[in-house]
């Protein structure tokens, strides 16, 4: 099958960058990204690519190159579905906030709506690709909806999970470790797999394209995220032990990372992992394991989340205890709000939970993040429903200038590892702060010796 038109439902952190790169690398394929959110589509179409809704290094240039040529952003969902031979589903699958599986299972209502819409609109055979992370066997549900509510046309369902990490999405898409495509073993299924393999082959070498059955592909995505998150919780667990014993977690991470069986990546102790994937996917895994009665498996993975929650809480407790057991009416400057550097995404960011704890203690939080707006910060806190929006707005100050956010602060807390924080004029920050001036480095990025020489009381994670 020769692919000339692709549609992607969902213009978010996954759909947007993935389709931009496919369009850049496959100029012969027309790629249309659709979304119900008209404001988001408008932003993707903004003449000035600085204003596209997602900040990812390098993405603006790719959008500028391909947009209008073979990359389009639109709210005309039906038209794009109708025209395309391949439809990617990249809509959000948040953790359920209601009903059965509340707080654990993935909410598949957006996926189901997409499937029903594809079924209704399609007048020719199509390949439907799951891009969003989904519970194992979701493809089966999508297939059942498509086959029973459609117009009698044939659908092939593929699972093609996204492994990009935010902040490095463009690089991850341009040179992926692997592309995973799961499909049906039937002849038709294999043809569909080949059609998608051909798309990726425009820039990815064949040995990096892995094909499996659908369930293996779906479960591999959950497993990869569970393993990655587990490494962070493992090193964070050791960070607490290091603090008690006088070991240094950075030294421990380096020592174990040189063992080629362990490897050096993803061993950075921190205030806790965030992001839209890790927690959601592990909760999902736990829920699936429980639903099969595999309680030991479920408990094993749940511990990764329990450890992460503990790490976030431990960070806020340390701040309160160190500031003489009270932060009431004290200004605490937050450097960073995003869940990691080089992204404006704040989903599940540790900063939200640490701020929430400190506001409970009546602190005033002064946030500076190079890419996150005040509106977003307040929306994140309001979402926790701990207090009224007005109370949150009164407790959170936001600044466009990092030095102003630190002025007269009792403490600075580093919540995101933005590179720029390292090179600030720390003497200037010290001069403007209350004394003793405390720094709580939740990312272990600052120079302890330099800061202590200036006069700061410096506290890192795990040393
Ligand atoms: C993750 C997976 O890496 C990616 O493959 C998948 O497709 C989506 O989920 P992402 O959440 O974008 O990507 O970012 P990632 O780099 O994995 O970081 C997740 C969180 O872990 C961040 O809060 C980060 O700061 C934290 N982290 C990461 C650490 O605390 N220590 C580390 O060593 C690595
Ligand atoms: P992700 O990180 O998985 O990309 P996002 O929330 O950033 O998640 O993006 C998902 C996008 O999918 C949102 O912009 C949302 O408006 C869009 N979306 C959800 N359901 C539908 C639907 N039925 N049709 C079109 N777009 C949808």
Short mmCIF file of C-alpha atoms and ligand atoms in Angstrom, two decimals:
data_model
loop_
_atom_site.label_atom_id
_atom_site.label_comp_id
_atom_site.label_asym_id
_atom_site.label_seq_id
_atom_site.Cartn_x
_atom_site.Cartn_y
_atom_site.Cartn_z
CA UNK A 1 0.00 0.00 0.00
CA UNK A 2 1.42 3.38 -0.98
CA UNK A 3 0.90 5.92 1.76
CA UNK A 4 0.29 9.48 0.61
CA UNK A 5 -1.88 10.88 3.39
CA UNK A 6 -1.59 10.57 7.14
CA UNK A 7 -3.89 12.01 9.77
CA UNK A 8 -3.10 12.35 13.45
CA UNK A 9 -5.85 12.92 16.00
CA UNK A 10 -4.42 14.95 18.90
CA UNK A 11 -2.04 17.89 18.52
CA UNK A 12 -0.37 17.51 21.92
CA UNK A 13 3.12 16.74 23.20
CA UNK A 14 3.15 13.42 21.33
CA UNK A 15 1.13 14.11 18.17
CA UNK A 16 2.62 17.53 17.38
CA UNK A 17 6.36 16.75 17.42
CA UNK A 18 5.95 13.22 15.98
CA UNK A 19 3.96 14.41 12.99
CA UNK A 20 6.26 17.38 12.41
CA UNK A 21 9.21 15.02 12.09
CA UNK A 22 7.32 12.54 9.86
CA UNK A 23 6.35 15.46 7.60
CA UNK A 24 9.90 16.78 7.51
CA UNK A 25 11.35 13.38 6.64
CA UNK A 26 8.60 12.32 4.21
CA UNK A 27 7.90 15.31 1.94
CA UNK A 28 5.86 13.01 -0.34
CA UNK A 29 3.33 12.33 2.42
CA UNK A 30 0.69 14.89 3.41
CA UNK A 31 0.41 14.95 7.19
CA UNK A 32 -2.60 16.58 8.84
CA UNK A 33 -2.76 16.97 12.62
CA UNK A 34 -6.26 17.56 13.95
CA UNK A 35 -7.52 18.52 17.38
CA UNK A 36 -10.85 19.54 18.91
CA UNK A 37 -9.06 22.29 20.76
CA UNK A 38 -9.30 25.22 18.33
CA UNK A 39 -7.04 27.42 20.44
CA UNK A 40 -4.27 24.83 20.26
CA UNK A 41 -4.62 24.48 16.48
CA UNK A 42 -4.54 28.24 16.10
CA UNK A 43 -1.28 28.33 18.06
CA UNK A 44 0.22 25.55 15.88
CA UNK A 45 -0.65 27.71 12.87
CA UNK A 46 0.81 30.89 14.34
CA UNK A 47 2.95 32.61 11.75
CA UNK A 48 5.65 33.10 14.36
CA UNK A 49 6.85 29.60 15.21
CA UNK A 50 8.01 30.89 18.62
CA UNK A 51 4.33 30.77 19.55
CA UNK A 52 3.58 27.12 18.76
CA UNK A 53 1.95 25.56 21.84
CA UNK A 54 4.74 23.16 22.69
CA UNK A 55 8.25 24.18 23.55
CA UNK A 56 10.80 21.62 22.37
CA UNK A 57 14.31 22.53 21.27
CA UNK A 58 14.48 22.38 17.45
CA UNK A 59 10.76 21.90 16.91
CA UNK A 60 10.04 25.44 15.72
CA UNK A 61 12.49 25.10 12.83
CA UNK A 62 10.99 21.79 11.70
CA UNK A 63 7.47 23.22 11.83
CA UNK A 64 8.63 26.27 9.90
CA UNK A 65 10.12 24.02 7.22
CA UNK A 66 7.22 21.61 6.75
CA UNK A 67 4.10 23.59 7.66
CA UNK A 68 2.05 24.56 4.63
CA UNK A 69 4.18 22.26 2.47
CA UNK A 70 3.02 18.83 3.65
CA UNK A 71 2.26 19.50 7.33
CA UNK A 72 -1.12 20.93 8.27
CA UNK A 73 -2.87 21.66 11.55
CA UNK A 74 -6.64 21.73 11.48
CA UNK A 75 -9.85 21.34 13.47
CA UNK A 76 -11.57 19.56 10.57
CA UNK A 77 -11.31 16.11 12.10
CA UNK A 78 -13.75 14.29 9.80
CA UNK A 79 -12.18 15.57 6.59
CA UNK A 80 -8.67 14.55 7.68
CA UNK A 81 -9.86 11.07 8.73
CA UNK A 82 -11.72 10.58 5.47
CA UNK A 83 -8.71 11.47 3.32
CA UNK A 84 -6.00 9.56 5.19
CA UNK A 85 -4.79 5.99 4.67
CA UNK A 86 -3.14 5.91 8.09
CA UNK A 87 -4.71 7.50 11.18
CA UNK A 88 -2.65 7.95 14.30
CA UNK A 89 -4.48 8.28 17.60
CA UNK A 90 -2.46 10.57 19.88
CA UNK A 91 -5.08 11.78 22.31
CA UNK A 92 -4.61 12.02 26.04
CA UNK A 93 -5.21 8.99 28.26
CA UNK A 94 -5.15 10.43 31.79
CA UNK A 95 -5.61 8.39 34.95
CA UNK A 96 -9.32 7.96 35.69
CA UNK A 97 -10.70 10.45 38.20
CA UNK A 98 -14.02 8.68 38.66
CA UNK A 99 -15.72 5.29 38.83
CA UNK A 100 -14.08 1.88 38.62
CA UNK A 101 -10.31 2.08 38.60
CA UNK A 102 -10.40 5.70 39.84
CA UNK A 103 -6.87 6.95 40.51
CA UNK A 104 -5.29 3.95 38.75
CA UNK A 105 -6.71 2.86 35.41
CA UNK A 106 -6.24 4.87 32.22
CA UNK A 107 -9.30 6.81 31.13
CA UNK A 108 -10.03 5.61 27.63
CA UNK A 109 -13.00 7.81 26.88
CA UNK A 110 -11.05 10.00 24.42
CA UNK A 111 -9.69 6.93 22.64
CA UNK A 112 -13.16 5.45 22.33
CA UNK A 113 -14.55 8.71 20.96
CA UNK A 114 -11.80 8.70 18.33
CA UNK A 115 -12.56 5.11 17.36
CA UNK A 116 -16.25 5.88 16.99
CA UNK A 117 -15.52 8.94 14.89
CA UNK A 118 -13.12 7.01 12.63
CA UNK A 119 -15.76 4.29 12.20
CA UNK A 120 -18.45 6.81 11.34
CA UNK A 121 -16.43 8.79 8.83
CA UNK A 122 -14.37 6.15 6.99
CA UNK A 123 -15.51 5.14 3.52
CA UNK A 124 -12.36 3.17 2.60
CA UNK A 125 -10.02 0.69 4.32
CA UNK A 126 -7.69 2.30 6.85
CA UNK A 127 -4.80 1.59 9.13
CA UNK A 128 -5.39 2.90 12.65
CA UNK A 129 -2.29 3.38 14.78
CA UNK A 130 -2.29 3.62 18.59
CA UNK A 131 0.32 6.19 19.51
CA UNK A 132 -0.95 7.09 22.99
CA UNK A 133 0.21 4.80 25.80
CA UNK A 134 -2.61 2.41 26.46
CA UNK A 135 -3.44 -0.52 28.67
CA UNK A 136 -2.64 -3.87 27.12
CA UNK A 137 -5.43 -5.13 24.88
CA UNK A 138 -6.86 -1.71 24.06
CA UNK A 139 -6.34 -2.46 20.40
CA UNK A 140 -8.93 -5.19 20.79
CA UNK A 141 -11.49 -2.68 22.06
CA UNK A 142 -10.69 -0.24 19.26
CA UNK A 143 -11.04 -3.03 16.69
CA UNK A 144 -14.37 -4.12 18.11
CA UNK A 145 -15.77 -0.57 17.91
CA UNK A 146 -14.44 -0.04 14.39
CA UNK A 147 -15.72 -3.36 13.08
CA UNK A 148 -19.18 -3.14 14.60
CA UNK A 149 -20.01 0.53 14.12
CA UNK A 150 -18.25 1.21 10.82
CA UNK A 151 -19.47 1.34 7.24
CA UNK A 152 -18.27 -2.16 6.40
CA UNK A 153 -14.74 -1.06 5.49
CA UNK A 154 -11.67 -2.94 6.80
CA UNK A 155 -9.50 -1.59 9.59
CA UNK A 156 -6.07 -2.78 10.64
CA UNK A 157 -5.02 -1.74 14.14
CA UNK A 158 -1.33 -1.23 14.86
CA UNK A 159 0.37 -0.37 18.12
CA UNK A 160 3.27 2.04 17.60
CA UNK A 161 4.15 3.43 21.03
CA UNK A 162 6.06 6.66 21.34
CA UNK A 163 9.31 6.57 23.28
CA UNK A 164 10.25 10.24 22.93
CA UNK A 165 11.14 12.10 26.09
CA UNK A 166 10.09 15.70 26.40
CA UNK A 167 12.88 18.22 26.11
CA UNK A 168 14.71 15.91 23.70
CA UNK A 169 11.69 14.95 21.60
CA UNK A 170 13.09 16.13 18.28
CA UNK A 171 16.39 14.33 18.76
CA UNK A 172 14.58 11.19 19.97
CA UNK A 173 12.37 11.27 16.87
CA UNK A 174 15.20 11.95 14.44
CA UNK A 175 17.42 9.17 15.77
CA UNK A 176 15.30 6.80 17.84
CA UNK A 177 16.81 3.86 19.76
CA UNK A 178 14.09 1.78 18.15
CA UNK A 179 10.70 2.00 16.46
CA UNK A 180 8.23 -0.55 17.72
CA UNK A 181 5.30 -1.65 15.59
CA UNK A 182 2.85 -4.27 16.77
CA UNK A 183 0.25 -5.75 14.45
CA UNK A 184 -1.93 -8.69 13.59
CA UNK A 185 -0.21 -11.86 12.30
CA UNK A 186 -2.68 -12.17 9.39
CA UNK A 187 -1.61 -11.30 5.84
CA UNK A 188 -3.58 -8.05 6.00
CA UNK A 189 -2.01 -7.23 9.37
CA UNK A 190 1.48 -7.80 8.01
CA UNK A 191 0.74 -5.56 5.03
CA UNK A 192 -0.34 -2.80 7.41
CA UNK A 193 2.83 -3.24 9.46
CA UNK A 194 4.90 -2.99 6.28
CA UNK A 195 3.12 0.22 5.24
CA UNK A 196 4.11 1.85 8.54
CA UNK A 197 7.63 0.38 8.40
CA UNK A 198 7.96 2.04 4.98
CA UNK A 199 7.06 5.43 6.45
CA UNK A 200 9.73 5.19 9.16
CA UNK A 201 12.26 3.74 6.72
CA UNK A 202 12.52 7.18 5.18
CA UNK A 203 14.95 8.05 7.96
CA UNK A 204 15.30 5.13 10.39
CA UNK A 205 17.57 2.18 9.55
CA UNK A 206 15.82 -1.21 9.22
CA UNK A 207 17.64 -2.88 12.12
CA UNK A 208 16.08 -0.32 14.46
CA UNK A 209 12.53 -1.10 13.38
CA UNK A 210 11.10 -3.87 15.50
CA UNK A 211 7.84 -5.62 14.67
CA UNK A 212 5.88 -7.68 17.20
CA UNK A 213 2.37 -8.74 17.97
CA UNK A 214 0.05 -6.02 19.23
CA UNK A 215 0.05 -7.08 22.88
CA UNK A 216 3.84 -7.25 23.13
CA UNK A 217 4.08 -3.77 21.68
CA UNK A 218 1.49 -2.34 24.07
CA UNK A 219 3.07 -4.01 27.09
CA UNK A 220 6.60 -3.00 26.05
CA UNK A 221 5.71 0.66 26.36
CA UNK A 222 4.36 0.24 29.89
CA UNK A 223 7.35 -1.92 30.81
CA UNK A 224 9.90 0.57 29.47
CA UNK A 225 8.37 3.41 31.48
CA UNK A 226 8.06 1.24 34.59
CA UNK A 227 11.74 0.25 34.40
CA UNK A 228 12.87 3.84 33.84
CA UNK A 229 10.81 5.14 36.74
CA UNK A 230 12.01 2.28 38.91
CA UNK A 231 15.63 3.33 38.39
CA UNK A 232 14.83 6.83 39.61
CA UNK A 233 12.97 5.57 42.67
CA UNK A 234 15.84 3.17 43.36
CA UNK A 235 18.47 5.92 43.32
CA UNK A 236 16.16 8.24 45.27
CA UNK A 237 15.75 5.54 47.93
CA UNK A 238 19.53 5.38 48.18
CA UNK A 239 19.70 9.18 48.40
CA UNK A 240 17.91 9.10 51.75
CA UNK A 241 20.27 6.43 53.02
CA UNK A 242 23.25 8.47 51.79
CA UNK A 243 22.05 11.49 53.75
CA UNK A 244 22.01 9.41 56.93
CA UNK A 245 25.32 7.62 56.42
CA UNK A 246 27.59 10.28 54.95
CA UNK A 247 27.80 8.67 51.51
CA UNK A 248 27.23 10.86 48.44
CA UNK A 249 24.55 9.66 46.05
CA UNK A 250 26.32 11.19 43.04
CA UNK A 251 29.40 9.13 43.83
CA UNK A 252 27.32 6.02 44.38
CA UNK A 253 25.49 6.58 41.06
CA UNK A 254 28.78 7.01 39.23
CA UNK A 255 30.29 3.91 40.83
CA UNK A 256 27.35 1.65 40.00
CA UNK A 257 26.77 3.23 36.59
CA UNK A 258 30.22 2.15 35.42
CA UNK A 259 29.05 -1.43 35.72
CA UNK A 260 28.04 -2.05 32.12
CA UNK A 261 25.22 -4.30 33.29
CA UNK A 262 23.68 -1.37 35.15
CA UNK A 263 24.61 1.53 32.85
CA UNK A 264 25.01 5.17 33.77
CA UNK A 265 21.78 6.75 32.47
CA UNK A 266 18.71 7.59 34.54
CA UNK A 267 20.52 7.45 37.86
CA UNK A 268 20.18 11.08 38.79
CA UNK A 269 18.73 11.48 42.26
CA UNK A 270 16.13 14.24 42.34
CA UNK A 271 13.16 15.72 44.14
CA UNK A 272 11.11 13.05 42.37
CA UNK A 273 10.08 12.21 38.85
CA UNK A 274 7.17 13.91 37.15
CA UNK A 275 5.74 14.00 33.66
CA UNK A 276 2.62 12.68 32.08
CA UNK A 277 3.85 9.13 31.66
CA UNK A 278 5.68 7.45 34.51
CA UNK A 279 3.09 7.65 37.27
CA UNK A 280 0.16 7.09 34.93
CA UNK A 281 1.73 4.09 33.26
CA UNK A 282 2.78 2.42 36.48
CA UNK A 283 -0.65 2.94 38.04
CA UNK A 284 -2.04 1.42 34.90
CA UNK A 285 0.32 -1.55 35.19
CA UNK A 286 -0.66 -1.99 38.84
CA UNK A 287 -4.32 -1.90 37.91
CA UNK A 288 -3.88 -4.45 35.14
CA UNK A 289 -1.89 -6.77 37.43
CA UNK A 290 -4.55 -6.52 40.13
CA UNK A 291 -7.30 -7.19 37.65
CA UNK A 292 -5.59 -10.52 36.86
CA UNK A 293 -5.24 -11.24 40.60
CA UNK A 294 -1.46 -10.75 40.46
CA UNK A 295 -1.22 -8.94 43.77
CA UNK A 296 2.52 -9.42 44.31
CA UNK A 297 3.26 -8.03 40.86
CA UNK A 298 0.97 -5.07 41.55
CA UNK A 299 2.52 -4.34 44.96
CA UNK A 300 6.02 -4.57 43.53
CA UNK A 301 5.42 -1.85 40.96
CA UNK A 302 3.27 0.30 43.23
CA UNK A 303 6.28 0.72 45.48
CA UNK A 304 7.95 2.81 42.74
CA UNK A 305 5.16 5.39 43.10
CA UNK A 306 5.14 5.21 46.90
CA UNK A 307 8.89 5.94 46.91
CA UNK A 308 8.43 8.86 44.51
CA UNK A 309 5.69 10.42 46.64
CA UNK A 310 7.92 9.99 49.67
CA UNK A 311 10.80 11.76 47.93
CA UNK A 312 8.67 14.80 47.10
CA UNK A 313 7.27 14.99 50.63
CA UNK A 314 10.74 14.51 52.12
CA UNK A 315 11.98 17.53 50.17
CA UNK A 316 9.27 19.84 51.51
CA UNK A 317 9.73 18.46 55.05
CA UNK A 318 13.46 19.17 54.85
CA UNK A 319 12.77 22.78 53.88
CA UNK A 320 10.37 23.29 56.79
CA UNK A 321 12.63 21.59 59.33
CA UNK A 322 15.74 23.44 58.19
CA UNK A 323 13.98 26.80 58.32
CA UNK A 324 13.58 26.34 62.08
CA UNK A 325 10.36 24.34 61.77
CA UNK A 326 8.31 27.17 60.37
CA UNK A 327 7.90 28.66 56.93
CA UNK A 328 4.79 30.67 57.77
CA UNK A 329 4.92 33.99 55.90
CA UNK A 330 8.42 33.23 54.66
CA UNK A 331 9.21 33.76 51.00
CA UNK A 332 10.61 30.66 49.35
CA UNK A 333 11.87 31.09 45.80
CA UNK A 334 11.28 28.21 43.39
CA UNK A 335 13.65 27.99 40.48
CA UNK A 336 11.72 25.91 37.97
CA UNK A 337 8.20 24.57 37.78
CA UNK A 338 8.34 22.29 34.68
CA UNK A 339 8.74 18.56 35.38
CA UNK A 340 12.16 18.62 33.69
CA UNK A 341 14.28 21.10 31.76
CA UNK A 342 13.69 22.17 28.16
CA UNK A 343 9.93 21.70 28.26
CA UNK A 344 6.96 23.86 29.22
CA UNK A 345 5.09 20.76 30.35
CA UNK A 346 4.22 20.69 34.06
CA UNK A 347 2.13 17.55 34.31
CA UNK A 348 2.84 15.74 37.62
CA UNK A 349 5.80 18.03 38.23
CA UNK A 350 7.32 17.60 41.69
CA UNK A 351 7.16 21.41 42.05
CA UNK A 352 3.37 21.27 42.28
CA UNK A 353 3.39 18.91 45.26
CA UNK A 354 6.26 20.61 47.06
CA UNK A 355 4.54 23.99 46.65
CA UNK A 356 1.29 22.52 47.89
CA UNK A 357 2.97 21.21 51.05
CA UNK A 358 4.70 24.52 51.71
CA UNK A 359 1.54 26.57 51.14
CA UNK A 360 -0.14 24.29 53.70
CA UNK A 361 2.57 25.58 56.04
CA UNK A 362 1.58 29.14 55.03
CA UNK A 363 4.74 29.89 53.04
CA UNK A 364 4.74 32.34 50.15
CA UNK A 365 6.17 30.70 47.04
CA UNK A 366 7.92 32.90 44.47
CA UNK A 367 8.23 30.99 41.22
CA UNK A 368 10.48 31.64 38.27
CA UNK A 369 10.42 29.24 35.34
CA UNK A 370 11.76 30.25 31.93
CA UNK A 371 8.88 28.60 30.03
CA UNK A 372 5.89 28.19 32.35
CA UNK A 373 3.22 30.89 32.74
CA UNK A 374 1.54 32.05 35.95
CA UNK A 375 -1.78 30.83 34.59
CA UNK A 376 -0.39 27.31 34.23
CA UNK A 377 1.20 27.32 37.69
CA UNK A 378 -2.04 28.36 39.37
CA UNK A 379 -4.07 25.88 37.31
CA UNK A 380 -1.73 23.08 38.45
CA UNK A 381 -2.25 23.96 42.10
CA UNK A 382 -5.97 24.51 41.74
CA UNK A 383 -6.25 21.04 40.21
CA UNK A 384 -5.21 19.51 43.54
CA UNK A 385 -8.28 21.12 45.16
CA UNK A 386 -6.43 21.68 48.43
CA UNK A 387 -7.72 25.25 48.83
CA UNK A 388 -9.59 27.91 46.88
CA UNK A 389 -8.18 29.43 43.70
CA UNK A 390 -8.06 32.78 45.48
CA UNK A 391 -5.98 31.34 48.31
CA UNK A 392 -3.59 29.79 45.82
CA UNK A 393 -3.29 33.07 43.91
CA UNK A 394 -2.44 34.85 47.17
CA UNK A 395 0.21 32.32 48.15
CA UNK A 396 1.97 32.06 44.80
CA UNK A 397 3.99 34.93 43.41
CA UNK A 398 5.43 34.60 39.92
CA UNK A 399 8.30 36.46 38.33
CA UNK A 400 9.80 36.92 34.88
CA UNK A 401 13.15 37.67 36.47
CA UNK A 402 14.89 35.03 38.58
CA UNK A 403 16.73 37.62 40.68
CA UNK A 404 13.46 39.28 41.66
CA UNK A 405 11.96 35.93 42.63
CA UNK A 406 14.89 35.37 45.02
CA UNK A 407 14.90 38.86 46.50
CA UNK A 408 14.25 38.84 50.26
CA UNK A 409 13.65 35.09 50.14
CA UNK A 410 14.58 32.93 53.12
CA UNK A 411 15.39 30.04 50.84
CA UNK A 412 15.82 29.12 47.19
CA UNK A 413 14.62 25.69 46.08
CA UNK A 414 15.71 24.28 42.72
CA UNK A 415 12.84 22.22 41.34
CA UNK A 416 13.84 21.90 37.67
CA UNK A 417 17.32 21.38 36.25
CA UNK A 418 17.25 24.27 33.71
CA UNK A 419 20.85 24.90 32.57
CA UNK A 420 20.60 28.65 33.11
CA UNK A 421 20.26 28.25 36.89
CA UNK A 422 23.84 27.01 37.17
CA UNK A 423 25.32 30.19 35.71
CA UNK A 424 23.33 32.77 37.67
CA UNK A 425 25.16 35.44 39.62
CA UNK A 426 24.79 33.61 42.92
CA UNK A 427 26.61 36.34 44.81
CA UNK A 428 23.92 38.78 43.69
CA UNK A 429 21.19 36.35 44.74
CA UNK A 430 22.87 35.89 48.14
CA UNK A 431 23.18 39.62 48.70
CA UNK A 432 19.44 40.10 48.16
CA UNK A 433 18.27 37.28 50.43
CA UNK A 434 17.42 37.01 54.13
CA UNK A 435 20.19 35.49 56.23
CA UNK A 436 21.00 32.75 56.77
CA UNK A 437 20.38 32.17 53.07
CA UNK A 438 19.40 28.58 52.32
CA UNK A 439 19.56 26.72 49.01
CA UNK A 440 17.74 23.40 48.60
CA UNK A 441 18.98 21.86 45.39
CA UNK A 442 16.35 19.34 44.33
CA UNK A 443 18.33 18.53 41.18
CA UNK A 444 21.92 18.49 42.41
CA UNK A 445 23.00 20.93 39.70
CA UNK A 446 24.64 23.75 41.65
CA UNK A 447 28.24 24.02 42.77
CA UNK A 448 28.23 23.31 46.50
CA UNK A 449 31.75 24.59 47.14
CA UNK A 450 31.11 27.86 45.31
CA UNK A 451 27.79 28.45 47.06
CA UNK A 452 29.16 27.69 50.51
CA UNK A 453 32.05 30.03 49.86
CA UNK A 454 29.57 32.82 49.11
CA UNK A 455 27.87 32.08 52.44
CA UNK A 456 24.84 29.97 51.49
CA UNK A 457 23.69 27.08 53.60
CA UNK A 458 23.50 24.54 50.79
CA UNK A 459 21.58 21.30 50.89
CA UNK A 460 21.49 18.80 48.03
CA UNK A 461 19.68 15.50 47.56
CA UNK A 462 21.58 12.50 48.87
CA UNK A 463 24.67 14.00 50.44
C1 LIG B 1 9.32 9.39 29.59
C2 LIG B 1 10.16 8.32 28.89
O1 LIG B 1 11.55 8.60 29.08
C3 LIG B 1 9.82 8.28 27.41
O2 LIG B 1 10.52 7.24 26.77
C4 LIG B 1 8.32 8.04 27.25
O3 LIG B 1 7.97 8.06 25.89
C5 LIG B 1 7.54 9.10 28.00
O4 LIG B 1 7.95 9.15 29.37
P1 LIG B 1 9.43 12.04 29.81
O5 LIG B 1 8.42 11.86 30.89
O6 LIG B 1 9.14 13.03 28.74
O7 LIG B 1 9.69 10.65 29.06
O8 LIG B 1 10.83 12.46 30.45
P2 LIG B 1 12.01 11.67 31.19
O9 LIG B 1 13.29 12.17 30.66
O10 LIG B 1 11.81 10.21 31.16
O11 LIG B 1 11.91 12.20 32.69
C6 LIG B 1 10.82 11.87 33.54
C7 LIG B 1 11.04 12.43 34.92
O12 LIG B 1 12.11 11.75 35.59
C8 LIG B 1 11.43 13.92 34.96
O13 LIG B 1 10.75 14.55 36.03
C9 LIG B 1 12.91 13.89 35.20
O14 LIG B 1 13.39 15.06 35.81
C10 LIG B 1 13.04 12.69 36.12
N1 LIG B 1 14.38 12.06 36.11
C11 LIG B 1 14.88 11.52 34.96
C12 LIG B 1 15.12 12.00 37.30
O15 LIG B 1 14.68 12.46 38.34
N2 LIG B 1 16.34 11.37 37.28
C13 LIG B 1 16.87 10.82 36.15
O16 LIG B 1 17.98 10.27 36.22
C14 LIG B 1 16.11 10.89 34.95
P1 LIG B 2 -0.05 13.82 24.92
O1 LIG B 2 1.05 14.20 25.88
O2 LIG B 2 -0.44 12.37 25.01
O3 LIG B 2 0.23 14.26 23.52
P2 LIG B 2 -1.88 16.09 25.22
O4 LIG B 2 -2.91 16.32 26.27
O5 LIG B 2 -0.72 17.02 25.11
O6 LIG B 2 -1.38 14.58 25.43
O7 LIG B 2 -2.58 16.06 23.79
C1 LIG B 2 -3.73 15.33 23.48
C2 LIG B 2 -4.60 16.18 22.55
O8 LIG B 2 -5.65 15.36 22.05
C3 LIG B 2 -5.27 17.38 23.21
O9 LIG B 2 -4.87 18.57 22.54
C4 LIG B 2 -6.78 17.13 23.03
O10 LIG B 2 -7.52 18.29 22.75
C5 LIG B 2 -6.80 16.18 21.84
N1 LIG B 2 -8.01 15.34 21.74
C6 LIG B 2 -8.56 14.57 22.70
N2 LIG B 2 -9.65 13.91 22.23
C7 LIG B 2 -9.79 14.27 20.92
C8 LIG B 2 -10.70 13.92 19.85
N3 LIG B 2 -11.70 13.05 20.05
N4 LIG B 2 -10.54 14.50 18.65
C9 LIG B 2 -9.52 15.38 18.44
N5 LIG B 2 -8.62 15.74 19.39
C10 LIG B 2 -8.74 15.19 20.62
#
